Amino acid sequence: MDLANPTRFMSFSGRLLPWLGGACALAFAAGLYLTFFVAPDDYQQGATVKIMFLHVPAAWLAMMCYSIMAISALGTLVWKHPLADVSARAAAPIGAAFTFLSLVTGSLWGKPMWGTYWVWDARLTSVLVLFVMYLGLIALWRTMEDPIRAGKAAAVLTLVGAVNLPIIKFSVDWWNTLHQPASVMRLDGPTIHPTILWPLLTMALAFTLLFLVMHLMAMRNEILRRRLRTLQLGAAGTRVAAARPQAAE
Amino acid sequence: MTGLLDLGPHAGFIFACYAITLATVAGLFAWLAADRKALTAALAKLEADGVRRRSNTPASGERG
């Protein structure tokens, strides 16, 4: 199926969305049940470990969303794929929301556990930079009226900003940070007990499905926005052409 | 095992996190739905005024 064609993409995504939405609802039901009724308290964090079931998936998605935008930016600049810029532009507000959630939930976990809402350590600061990057990209897309020009400029800025992704990932290894090192995605396997790991992975799946649902919805809106702009420009051109002979008379 | 209403001394922080997450996700869905409604209405108005996409005009439609 040629999904590069926006019309075919609209048809395909319209059929896919209800299934994705159902799977997302089921995954959240299972994840929240495991979170509140199965997962035990952590021996150090107590019940605040339940914040991790939101914080960790939000942080993963904040980075995954930017990675998708970076791949889309390559699609815009290198392959000139018609849906690449649509995908990147649609992902930006969702990525900003997940980054915001990762910062806020991390901060609300930090107060009872670290004794402070915020420290300027490398992990927290690099995620804050990611949030600012998202806001900057949204502003850039909104500033330029021509979506093709805006898409190219945003693609360049997105690729420049992608250098922040490895900094976020490895900040806890490269510098001494208050933020703990990776405990799930490690070469020697997760260091979390399965009774907490499985609820966490279920919530991560639910959040990933949520992202896919919202991304598809936002992409469909963006395609409609571009159709509307094309029609409005076409209608304006027709009006100008129709007015010309009268002006000449 | 900790029940839903027995979240220890930091329950306020836990509830705040879930409430903010719910509000943010609900806000995103509301924005997406409102955006779609506005775009669909604008497109319908243009079509009602006789403005059509090239692919929807009879001549190009016959070419498939």
Coordinates of C-alpha atoms in Angstrom, one line a residue:
Chain A
M1 CA 0.0 0.0 0.0
D2 CA 1.4 3.4 -1.0
L3 CA 1.0 5.4 2.2
A4 CA 3.0 8.3 0.7
N5 CA -0.2 9.4 -0.9
P6 CA -2.1 11.6 1.6
T7 CA -5.5 10.4 0.4
R8 CA -4.5 6.8 0.9
F9 CA -3.0 7.6 4.2
M10 CA -6.2 9.3 5.4
S11 CA -8.2 6.2 4.4
F12 CA -5.8 3.7 6.0
S13 CA -5.3 5.7 9.2
G14 CA -9.1 6.2 9.5
R15 CA -9.5 2.4 9.6
L16 CA -6.6 1.9 11.9
L17 CA -7.5 4.5 14.6
P18 CA -10.4 2.7 16.2
W19 CA -8.3 -0.5 16.6
L20 CA -5.4 1.5 18.0
G21 CA -7.7 3.4 20.4
G22 CA -9.2 0.1 21.7
A23 CA -5.8 -1.4 22.2
C24 CA -4.7 1.7 24.0
A25 CA -7.7 1.6 26.4
L26 CA -7.1 -2.0 27.1
A27 CA -3.4 -1.4 27.8
F28 CA -4.2 1.5 30.2
A29 CA -6.8 -0.6 32.0
A30 CA -4.2 -3.4 32.5
G31 CA -1.4 -1.0 33.3
L32 CA -3.4 1.0 35.9
Y33 CA -4.7 -2.2 37.5
L34 CA -1.1 -3.5 37.8
T35 CA 0.1 -0.1 39.1
F36 CA -2.5 0.3 41.9
F37 CA -3.5 -3.2 42.8
V38 CA -0.5 -5.5 42.0
A39 CA 2.8 -3.6 42.1
P40 CA 4.3 -3.5 45.6
D41 CA 5.7 -0.4 47.2
D42 CA 9.5 0.1 46.6
Y43 CA 11.6 -0.7 49.6
Q44 CA 13.2 2.8 49.4
Q45 CA 10.6 4.9 47.6
G46 CA 7.5 3.5 49.2
A47 CA 4.3 4.3 47.3
T48 CA 5.9 7.1 45.3
V49 CA 7.2 4.4 43.0
K50 CA 3.8 4.7 41.4
I51 CA 4.9 8.1 40.0
M52 CA 7.6 6.2 38.0
F53 CA 4.8 4.4 36.1
L54 CA 4.0 7.8 34.6
H55 CA 7.4 9.5 34.6
V56 CA 9.4 6.8 32.9
P57 CA 7.0 6.2 29.9
A58 CA 6.6 10.0 29.5
A59 CA 10.4 10.4 29.4
W60 CA 10.8 7.6 26.9
L61 CA 8.1 9.0 24.7
A62 CA 9.6 12.5 24.9
M63 CA 12.8 11.1 23.4
M64 CA 11.0 8.7 21.0
C65 CA 8.9 11.5 19.6
Y66 CA 11.9 13.7 18.9
S67 CA 13.6 10.7 17.3
I68 CA 10.6 10.3 15.0
M69 CA 10.8 14.0 14.2
A70 CA 14.5 13.7 13.4
I71 CA 13.8 10.7 11.0
S72 CA 11.0 12.8 9.5
A73 CA 13.4 15.7 9.0
L74 CA 15.6 13.4 7.0
G75 CA 12.5 12.4 5.0
T76 CA 11.8 16.0 4.3
L77 CA 15.3 17.1 3.4
V78 CA 16.7 14.0 1.7
W79 CA 13.8 12.0 0.3
K80 CA 11.2 14.8 0.1
H81 CA 8.6 12.4 1.3
P82 CA 5.2 14.1 1.2
L83 CA 4.2 13.0 4.6
A84 CA 7.5 13.5 6.4
D85 CA 6.9 17.1 7.3
V86 CA 3.3 16.4 8.2
S87 CA 4.6 13.7 10.6
A88 CA 7.2 16.0 12.2
R89 CA 4.8 18.9 12.6
A90 CA 2.1 16.7 14.0
A91 CA 4.5 15.1 16.5
A92 CA 5.9 18.3 18.0
P93 CA 3.0 19.4 20.3
I94 CA 2.6 15.8 21.5
G95 CA 6.3 15.5 22.2
A96 CA 6.2 18.8 24.0
A97 CA 3.3 17.5 26.2
F98 CA 5.2 14.2 27.1
T99 CA 8.4 16.2 27.9
F100 CA 6.3 18.5 30.1
L101 CA 4.8 15.5 31.8
S102 CA 8.2 13.9 32.4
L103 CA 9.5 17.1 33.9
V104 CA 6.5 17.7 36.1
T105 CA 6.1 14.1 37.4
G106 CA 9.9 13.9 37.9
S107 CA 9.8 17.1 39.9
L108 CA 6.8 15.9 42.0
W109 CA 8.7 12.7 42.7
G110 CA 11.9 14.6 43.5
K111 CA 10.4 16.7 46.3
P112 CA 9.6 13.8 48.7
M113 CA 12.6 11.6 47.5
W114 CA 15.4 14.1 47.0
G115 CA 14.0 16.9 49.1
T116 CA 13.9 19.3 46.2
Y117 CA 11.7 19.9 43.1
W118 CA 14.6 20.7 40.8
V119 CA 18.4 20.5 40.5
W120 CA 20.4 21.7 37.6
D121 CA 22.0 18.3 37.0
A122 CA 22.8 17.1 33.5
R123 CA 19.8 14.8 33.0
L124 CA 17.2 17.3 34.2
T125 CA 18.8 20.2 32.3
S126 CA 19.1 18.3 29.0
V127 CA 15.4 17.3 29.2
L128 CA 14.5 20.9 29.9
V129 CA 16.5 21.8 26.7
L130 CA 14.5 19.2 24.8
F131 CA 11.3 20.9 26.0
V132 CA 12.6 24.3 24.8
M133 CA 13.5 22.7 21.5
Y134 CA 10.0 21.4 21.0
L135 CA 8.5 24.9 21.8
G136 CA 11.0 26.5 19.4
L137 CA 10.0 24.2 16.6
I138 CA 6.3 24.7 17.2
A139 CA 6.9 28.5 17.1
L140 CA 9.0 28.2 13.9
W141 CA 6.2 26.2 12.1
R142 CA 3.6 28.8 13.2
T143 CA 5.8 31.8 12.3
M144 CA 6.2 30.9 8.6
E145 CA 3.1 30.9 6.5
D146 CA 4.4 28.7 3.6
P147 CA 4.4 25.1 5.0
I148 CA 7.1 23.9 2.5
R149 CA 9.5 26.6 3.6
A150 CA 8.6 26.2 7.3
G151 CA 9.1 22.4 6.9
K152 CA 12.6 22.7 5.5
A153 CA 13.7 25.2 8.2
A154 CA 12.2 23.1 10.9
A155 CA 13.8 20.0 9.5
V156 CA 17.3 21.6 9.7
L157 CA 16.6 22.8 13.3
T158 CA 15.3 19.4 14.3
L159 CA 18.4 17.6 13.0
V160 CA 20.6 20.1 14.9
G161 CA 18.6 19.6 18.1
A162 CA 18.9 15.8 17.7
V163 CA 22.4 16.1 19.2
N164 CA 20.6 16.5 22.5
L165 CA 19.2 12.9 22.4
P166 CA 22.5 11.0 23.2
I167 CA 23.3 13.7 25.7
I168 CA 20.0 13.0 27.5
K169 CA 20.5 9.2 27.3
F170 CA 24.1 9.1 28.5
S171 CA 24.1 12.2 30.8
V172 CA 23.8 9.9 33.8
D173 CA 26.9 8.0 32.7
W174 CA 29.0 10.9 31.6
W175 CA 28.5 13.2 34.6
N176 CA 27.8 12.8 38.3
T177 CA 24.0 13.4 38.5
L178 CA 21.4 13.3 41.2
H179 CA 19.2 11.5 38.7
Q180 CA 19.8 7.7 39.0
P181 CA 21.4 5.8 36.1
A182 CA 19.5 3.6 33.6
S183 CA 17.7 0.7 35.3
V184 CA 15.7 -0.8 32.4
M185 CA 17.6 -0.4 29.1
R186 CA 21.0 -1.8 30.2
L187 CA 23.4 -4.2 28.5
D188 CA 23.3 -6.4 31.5
G189 CA 19.5 -6.4 31.8
P190 CA 17.0 -4.5 33.9
T191 CA 17.9 -4.0 37.6
I192 CA 14.2 -3.7 38.6
H193 CA 12.3 -6.5 40.2
P194 CA 9.7 -8.1 37.9
T195 CA 6.8 -7.1 40.2
I196 CA 7.6 -3.5 39.4
L197 CA 9.1 -4.0 35.9
W198 CA 6.0 -5.6 34.3
P199 CA 3.6 -2.8 35.4
L200 CA 6.1 -0.3 34.2
L201 CA 6.4 -2.0 30.8
T202 CA 2.6 -2.3 30.5
M203 CA 2.2 1.4 31.2
A204 CA 5.0 2.1 28.6
L205 CA 3.1 0.1 26.0
A206 CA -0.1 2.0 26.9
F207 CA 1.6 5.4 26.6
T208 CA 3.2 4.3 23.3
L209 CA -0.2 3.4 21.9
L210 CA -1.6 6.7 23.2
F211 CA 1.2 8.5 21.3
L212 CA 0.4 6.6 18.1
V213 CA -3.3 7.4 18.4
M214 CA -2.6 11.1 19.0
H215 CA 0.1 11.3 16.3
L216 CA -2.2 9.7 13.7
M217 CA -5.0 12.1 14.7
A218 CA -2.7 15.1 14.5
M219 CA -1.3 14.0 11.1
R220 CA -4.9 13.7 9.7
N221 CA -5.6 17.2 10.9
E222 CA -2.4 18.5 9.3
I223 CA -3.3 16.9 6.0
L224 CA -6.7 18.6 6.2
R225 CA -5.1 21.9 7.1
R226 CA -2.9 21.7 4.0
R227 CA -5.9 20.8 1.8
L228 CA -7.7 23.8 3.2
R229 CA -4.8 26.1 2.5
T230 CA -4.5 24.8 -1.1
L231 CA -8.2 25.3 -1.7
Q232 CA -8.2 28.8 -0.2
L233 CA -5.2 29.8 -2.4
G234 CA -6.9 28.3 -5.4
A235 CA -10.2 30.1 -4.7
A236 CA -8.3 33.4 -4.2
G237 CA -6.5 32.9 -7.5
T238 CA -9.7 32.2 -9.3
R239 CA -11.2 35.4 -7.8
V240 CA -8.2 37.5 -8.9
A241 CA -8.3 36.0 -12.4
A242 CA -12.1 36.7 -12.7
A243 CA -11.6 40.3 -11.5
R244 CA -8.8 41.1 -14.1
P245 CA -11.0 41.5 -17.2
Q246 CA -13.3 43.8 -15.3
A247 CA -10.4 45.9 -14.1
A248 CA -9.1 46.1 -17.7
E249 CA -12.4 47.4 -18.9
Chain B
M1 CA 0.4 -4.5 48.4
T2 CA -0.9 -0.9 48.5
G3 CA -4.5 -0.2 47.6
L4 CA -5.7 2.8 45.6
L5 CA -6.6 4.9 48.6
D6 CA -3.6 3.9 50.8
L7 CA -0.7 5.6 49.2
G8 CA 1.2 6.6 52.3
P9 CA 2.5 10.0 53.4
H10 CA 3.2 11.2 49.9
A11 CA -0.3 10.5 48.4
G12 CA -0.7 14.1 47.5
F13 CA 2.3 14.0 45.2
I14 CA 1.1 10.8 43.6
F15 CA -2.4 12.0 43.0
A16 CA -1.1 15.3 41.6
C17 CA 1.0 13.4 39.1
Y18 CA -1.9 11.3 37.9
A19 CA -4.2 14.4 37.8
I20 CA -1.8 16.5 35.8
T21 CA -1.2 13.6 33.4
L22 CA -4.9 13.0 32.9
A23 CA -5.5 16.8 32.4
T24 CA -2.7 17.0 29.9
V25 CA -3.8 14.0 27.8
A26 CA -7.5 15.2 28.0
G27 CA -6.3 18.6 26.9
L28 CA -4.4 17.2 23.9
F29 CA -7.5 15.1 22.8
A30 CA -9.8 18.2 23.2
W31 CA -7.4 20.3 21.1
L32 CA -7.1 17.6 18.4
A33 CA -10.9 17.2 18.3
A34 CA -11.5 21.0 18.2
D35 CA -8.9 21.4 15.5
R36 CA -10.5 18.7 13.3
K37 CA -14.0 20.1 13.8
A38 CA -12.8 23.6 12.7
L39 CA -10.9 22.2 9.7
T40 CA -13.8 20.0 8.6
A41 CA -16.2 22.9 8.9
A42 CA -13.9 25.2 6.9
L43 CA -13.5 22.6 4.1
A44 CA -17.3 21.9 4.0
K45 CA -17.9 25.7 3.7
L46 CA -15.5 26.0 0.7
E47 CA -17.0 23.0 -1.0
A48 CA -20.5 24.5 -0.4
D49 CA -19.2 27.6 -2.2
G50 CA -18.2 25.5 -5.2
V51 CA -14.5 25.2 -4.5
R52 CA -13.3 21.7 -5.2
R53 CA -10.0 19.8 -5.1
R54 CA -8.7 19.0 -8.6
S55 CA -9.0 15.3 -7.8
N56 CA -12.7 15.8 -7.1
T57 CA -13.5 17.5 -10.3
P58 CA -15.3 15.3 -12.9
A59 CA -12.6 15.7 -15.6
S60 CA -9.7 14.6 -13.4
G61 CA -11.9 12.1 -11.6
E62 CA -12.4 10.1 -14.8
R63 CA -8.7 9.8 -15.2
G64 CA -8.6 8.2 -11.7

